[in-house]
């Protein structure tokens, strides 16, 4: 088993990383930052998402374990004081990993170039100083003409992130559905949208055709300035992000713990 550690640079994190490295070295674990089997992230959700994008070209062969050292993270199962238990479980436990759907983003430019991105949480299309005008298609059929600040397309796990703050529903990841939420849409006698989140099936896709030469696209919060894009297509990817099952809490227990309070009995949630 080849392991690497990704982390932020906060004091508590660095202390935890030093302890973790010492424990792993005593277990004669092989460290490999280039082609790891397991990526242990120490920090928070942002640290884990950054690590995913670092290894997204190896996503089918890499498993992730999250250790949080600050506020409770949605993707991070272990606390900094539990790393001894985490290492024991990692080295002694075998089983199928928990898999979460990823968002595939395909952008076609006016010059015919195709660019691909993967997202754990979501991708949004926005304009900075003007409203965004765009045609929205579902399965290549026109659904609506949108005008507003932007549109956000999220995965089920991403439904607890930016999409939730926009009024989207929280979706269990076993559904493998895409959700599109509007960002401050304009609705009047001239412009009319559904003005509600939509959830589509795993074999369907969403296409956004922006009526603008320049706009901003975000992928898991990372900003990409886009010029002369012809269309952006969103699908559930054939790939998935994999987490080690041990210590991995059930989805609804995570939701309750993150937004309401600690679940009294995690076994109640599936």
Short mmCIF file of C-alpha atoms in Angstrom, two decimals:
data_model
loop_
_atom_site.label_atom_id
_atom_site.label_comp_id
_atom_site.label_asym_id
_atom_site.label_seq_id
_atom_site.Cartn_x
_atom_site.Cartn_y
_atom_site.Cartn_z
CA UNK A 1 0.00 0.00 0.00
CA UNK A 2 1.42 3.36 -1.09
CA UNK A 3 0.28 6.42 0.85
CA UNK A 4 0.65 10.17 0.55
CA UNK A 5 -0.49 12.97 2.86
CA UNK A 6 -2.01 16.25 1.66
CA UNK A 7 -2.54 19.04 4.16
CA UNK A 8 -2.95 22.74 4.82
CA UNK A 9 -0.39 24.74 6.80
CA UNK A 10 -2.22 25.58 10.00
CA UNK A 11 -0.34 24.85 13.22
CA UNK A 12 -2.72 22.15 14.44
CA UNK A 13 -2.62 20.50 11.03
CA UNK A 14 1.19 20.45 10.91
CA UNK A 15 1.31 18.91 14.38
CA UNK A 16 -1.14 16.23 13.29
CA UNK A 17 0.79 15.53 10.07
CA UNK A 18 4.04 15.09 12.03
CA UNK A 19 2.36 12.57 14.37
CA UNK A 20 0.72 10.79 11.44
CA UNK A 21 4.00 10.44 9.54
CA UNK A 22 5.70 9.08 12.65
CA UNK A 23 2.97 6.46 13.15
CA UNK A 24 3.02 5.41 9.49
CA UNK A 25 6.82 5.17 9.40
CA UNK A 26 6.77 2.86 12.43
CA UNK A 27 4.31 0.67 10.48
CA UNK A 28 6.78 0.56 7.55
CA UNK A 29 4.29 2.17 5.19
CA UNK A 30 5.57 3.17 1.74
CA UNK A 31 5.16 6.89 0.94
CA UNK A 32 4.54 7.73 -2.71
CA UNK A 33 3.26 11.19 -3.63
CA UNK A 34 3.26 10.43 -7.37
CA UNK A 35 1.23 7.22 -7.61
CA UNK A 36 -0.46 6.63 -4.24
CA UNK A 37 -3.08 4.02 -3.45
CA UNK A 38 -4.42 6.11 -0.55
CA UNK A 39 -4.42 9.89 -0.10
CA UNK A 40 -4.83 11.00 3.50
CA UNK A 41 -5.87 14.64 3.74
CA UNK A 42 -5.39 16.60 6.95
CA UNK A 43 -7.28 19.88 7.27
CA UNK A 44 -10.85 20.27 6.07
CA UNK A 45 -13.11 19.75 3.06
CA UNK A 46 -11.15 22.29 1.02
CA UNK A 47 -7.94 20.32 1.61
CA UNK A 48 -9.61 17.12 0.45
CA UNK A 49 -11.11 18.72 -2.65
CA UNK A 50 -7.73 20.23 -3.58
CA UNK A 51 -6.14 16.80 -3.16
CA UNK A 52 -8.79 15.25 -5.40
CA UNK A 53 -7.97 17.68 -8.19
CA UNK A 54 -4.27 16.94 -7.76
CA UNK A 55 -4.96 13.24 -8.37
CA UNK A 56 -8.09 13.39 -10.53
CA UNK A 57 -6.28 11.70 -13.43
CA UNK A 58 -5.82 8.70 -11.09
CA UNK A 59 -9.29 8.83 -9.57
CA UNK A 60 -10.16 5.22 -10.42
CA UNK A 61 -7.20 3.84 -8.48
CA UNK A 62 -6.94 6.25 -5.52
CA UNK A 63 -8.90 6.17 -2.26
CA UNK A 64 -9.25 9.16 0.05
CA UNK A 65 -9.33 9.46 3.83
CA UNK A 66 -10.08 12.82 5.45
CA UNK A 67 -8.81 13.97 8.84
CA UNK A 68 -10.15 17.33 10.04
CA UNK A 69 -8.24 19.60 12.37
CA UNK A 70 -10.62 22.54 12.62
CA UNK A 71 -14.33 22.91 12.08
CA UNK A 72 -16.22 19.75 11.26
CA UNK A 73 -15.88 18.84 7.60
CA UNK A 74 -18.46 17.10 5.46
CA UNK A 75 -15.96 14.82 3.70
CA UNK A 76 -13.57 14.32 6.62
CA UNK A 77 -14.40 11.32 8.82
CA UNK A 78 -11.64 11.40 11.42
CA UNK A 79 -10.57 13.91 14.07
CA UNK A 80 -6.91 14.76 14.67
CA UNK A 81 -6.96 12.86 18.00
CA UNK A 82 -8.19 9.66 16.27
CA UNK A 83 -5.29 9.11 13.88
CA UNK A 84 -3.98 6.04 15.75
CA UNK A 85 -7.36 4.34 15.24
CA UNK A 86 -7.46 5.54 11.64
CA UNK A 87 -4.06 4.01 10.83
CA UNK A 88 -5.00 0.71 12.50
CA UNK A 89 -8.21 0.57 10.51
CA UNK A 90 -6.40 1.48 7.29
CA UNK A 91 -3.84 -1.32 7.68
CA UNK A 92 -6.15 -4.01 9.08
CA UNK A 93 -9.47 -3.44 7.33
CA UNK A 94 -10.34 -4.42 3.78
CA UNK A 95 -13.55 -3.82 1.92
CA UNK A 96 -15.30 -2.01 -0.87
CA UNK A 97 -14.78 1.79 -0.80
CA UNK A 98 -17.67 4.23 -0.53
CA UNK A 99 -18.11 5.86 -3.94
CA UNK A 100 -19.62 9.29 -4.62
CA UNK A 101 -20.64 10.56 -8.08
CA UNK A 102 -18.55 13.19 -9.86
CA UNK A 103 -19.64 15.91 -12.27
CA UNK A 104 -18.21 15.82 -15.78
CA UNK A 105 -17.95 19.19 -17.50
CA UNK A 106 -17.40 19.39 -21.26
CA UNK A 107 -16.89 22.82 -22.77
CA UNK A 108 -16.80 23.40 -26.52
CA UNK A 109 -15.20 26.65 -27.75
CA UNK A 110 -16.00 28.60 -30.90
CA UNK A 111 -12.71 27.38 -32.39
CA UNK A 112 -13.79 23.75 -31.96
CA UNK A 113 -11.59 23.00 -28.98
CA UNK A 114 -13.05 20.70 -26.29
CA UNK A 115 -12.05 21.09 -22.64
CA UNK A 116 -12.93 18.65 -19.87
CA UNK A 117 -13.15 19.13 -16.10
CA UNK A 118 -14.25 16.98 -13.15
CA UNK A 119 -15.92 18.37 -10.03
CA UNK A 120 -16.62 16.82 -6.63
CA UNK A 121 -19.19 19.43 -5.61
CA UNK A 122 -20.35 21.73 -8.39
CA UNK A 123 -19.68 23.98 -11.33
CA UNK A 124 -21.24 27.41 -11.77
CA UNK A 125 -21.49 29.77 -14.74
CA UNK A 126 -21.62 33.50 -13.89
CA UNK A 127 -20.94 37.00 -15.17
CA UNK A 128 -19.19 39.45 -12.87
CA UNK A 129 -20.53 42.91 -13.73
CA UNK A 130 -23.50 42.01 -15.96
CA UNK A 131 -26.35 39.54 -15.92
CA UNK A 132 -25.87 36.20 -17.63
CA UNK A 133 -28.12 35.31 -20.54
CA UNK A 134 -28.12 31.64 -21.52
CA UNK A 135 -30.22 28.97 -23.20
CA UNK A 136 -30.61 25.87 -21.06
CA UNK A 137 -31.15 22.48 -22.70
CA UNK A 138 -32.03 19.11 -21.14
CA UNK A 139 -31.12 16.16 -23.35
CA UNK A 140 -30.55 18.59 -26.25
CA UNK A 141 -34.10 19.98 -25.99
CA UNK A 142 -34.54 23.65 -25.07
CA UNK A 143 -35.84 23.96 -21.51
CA UNK A 144 -35.63 27.67 -20.74
CA UNK A 145 -34.03 30.99 -21.60
CA UNK A 146 -32.25 32.14 -18.47
CA UNK A 147 -31.30 35.62 -17.36
CA UNK A 148 -29.78 36.37 -13.96
CA UNK A 149 -26.52 36.20 -12.03
CA UNK A 150 -25.76 32.62 -13.04
CA UNK A 151 -26.48 28.90 -12.87
CA UNK A 152 -25.03 26.18 -10.64
CA UNK A 153 -24.94 22.46 -11.47
CA UNK A 154 -24.07 20.14 -8.57
CA UNK A 155 -23.49 16.51 -7.70
CA UNK A 156 -25.50 14.85 -4.90
CA UNK A 157 -22.66 15.41 -2.42
CA UNK A 158 -22.28 18.94 -3.78
CA UNK A 159 -25.95 19.49 -3.00
CA UNK A 160 -24.84 20.22 0.58
CA UNK A 161 -22.44 22.96 -0.56
CA UNK A 162 -23.03 26.02 -2.78
CA UNK A 163 -26.22 24.57 -4.23
CA UNK A 164 -27.81 24.33 -0.77
CA UNK A 165 -27.07 28.02 -0.13
CA UNK A 166 -28.96 28.79 -3.36
CA UNK A 167 -32.05 26.97 -2.12
CA UNK A 168 -31.34 23.59 -3.70
CA UNK A 169 -32.42 20.27 -2.23
CA UNK A 170 -30.05 17.92 -0.36
CA UNK A 171 -29.76 14.74 -2.46
CA UNK A 172 -28.52 11.32 -1.36
CA UNK A 173 -25.46 10.28 -3.46
CA UNK A 174 -26.95 6.87 -4.33
CA UNK A 175 -29.38 8.70 -6.62
CA UNK A 176 -26.52 9.81 -8.91
CA UNK A 177 -28.62 12.74 -10.06
CA UNK A 178 -27.61 16.22 -11.23
CA UNK A 179 -29.19 19.32 -9.74
CA UNK A 180 -29.32 22.77 -11.36
CA UNK A 181 -30.06 25.81 -9.21
CA UNK A 182 -30.51 29.38 -10.36
CA UNK A 183 -28.47 32.29 -9.00
CA UNK A 184 -30.70 35.38 -8.66
CA UNK A 185 -32.77 34.79 -11.79
CA UNK A 186 -34.78 37.64 -13.33
CA UNK A 187 -38.47 36.86 -13.73
CA UNK A 188 -40.86 39.37 -15.27
CA UNK A 189 -43.08 39.77 -18.34
CA UNK A 190 -40.04 39.66 -20.62
CA UNK A 191 -37.81 37.05 -18.95
CA UNK A 192 -39.23 33.88 -17.41
CA UNK A 193 -37.49 30.85 -15.90
CA UNK A 194 -38.72 27.93 -13.79
CA UNK A 195 -37.33 29.78 -10.76
CA UNK A 196 -36.83 26.52 -8.87
CA UNK A 197 -34.10 23.88 -8.62
CA UNK A 198 -34.37 20.97 -11.05
CA UNK A 199 -33.07 17.42 -10.56
CA UNK A 200 -32.42 15.20 -13.56
CA UNK A 201 -31.85 11.45 -13.95
CA UNK A 202 -28.34 9.92 -14.18
CA UNK A 203 -28.70 9.19 -17.91
CA UNK A 204 -29.71 12.79 -18.71
CA UNK A 205 -27.54 15.85 -19.21
CA UNK A 206 -27.75 19.63 -19.04
CA UNK A 207 -26.33 21.95 -21.69
CA UNK A 208 -25.86 25.67 -21.11
CA UNK A 209 -25.30 27.91 -24.13
CA UNK A 210 -24.23 31.35 -22.86
CA UNK A 211 -25.13 34.41 -24.91
CA UNK A 212 -21.92 36.17 -23.88
CA UNK A 213 -18.36 36.28 -25.20
CA UNK A 214 -16.86 36.44 -21.72
CA UNK A 215 -18.01 34.88 -18.46
CA UNK A 216 -16.68 33.05 -15.41
CA UNK A 217 -16.96 29.33 -14.79
CA UNK A 218 -16.12 27.86 -11.41
CA UNK A 219 -15.17 24.23 -10.77
CA UNK A 220 -15.33 23.36 -7.07
CA UNK A 221 -14.84 27.06 -6.35
CA UNK A 222 -11.79 27.48 -8.61
CA UNK A 223 -12.36 30.35 -11.06
CA UNK A 224 -11.83 29.95 -14.80
CA UNK A 225 -12.19 32.99 -17.08
CA UNK A 226 -13.90 31.79 -20.25
CA UNK A 227 -13.99 33.50 -23.63
CA UNK A 228 -15.79 32.43 -26.78
CA UNK A 229 -17.37 29.28 -25.38
CA UNK A 230 -20.00 27.73 -27.62
CA UNK A 231 -21.63 25.50 -25.02
CA UNK A 232 -21.03 23.74 -21.68
CA UNK A 233 -22.37 20.25 -21.11
CA UNK A 234 -22.85 18.71 -17.65
CA UNK A 235 -23.22 14.97 -16.98
CA UNK A 236 -22.71 12.49 -14.18
CA UNK A 237 -19.23 11.14 -14.79
CA UNK A 238 -18.43 7.46 -15.31
CA UNK A 239 -15.75 8.02 -12.66
CA UNK A 240 -16.35 8.45 -8.94
CA UNK A 241 -14.42 9.62 -5.89
CA UNK A 242 -13.65 6.76 -3.51
CA UNK A 243 -13.42 6.90 0.28
CA UNK A 244 -12.30 4.11 2.57
CA UNK A 245 -15.40 2.61 4.17
CA UNK A 246 -14.04 2.30 7.70
CA UNK A 247 -15.10 5.21 9.86
CA UNK A 248 -17.14 6.54 6.91
CA UNK A 249 -20.39 7.89 8.30
CA UNK A 250 -23.73 7.41 6.63
CA UNK A 251 -24.81 10.30 4.41
CA UNK A 252 -27.75 11.54 6.48
CA UNK A 253 -25.71 11.33 9.66
CA UNK A 254 -23.16 13.57 7.94
CA UNK A 255 -25.87 16.03 6.92
CA UNK A 256 -27.32 16.15 10.41
CA UNK A 257 -23.89 16.49 12.01
CA UNK A 258 -22.80 19.23 9.61
CA UNK A 259 -25.94 21.38 9.67
CA UNK A 260 -28.04 20.50 12.69
CA UNK A 261 -25.96 18.79 15.37
CA UNK A 262 -24.29 15.49 16.14
CA UNK A 263 -26.45 12.47 15.35
CA UNK A 264 -27.38 10.45 18.42
CA UNK A 265 -27.16 7.15 16.59
CA UNK A 266 -25.47 6.97 13.18
CA UNK A 267 -26.90 3.49 12.59
CA UNK A 268 -30.33 5.08 12.16
CA UNK A 269 -29.26 6.62 8.85
CA UNK A 270 -28.58 4.79 5.60
#
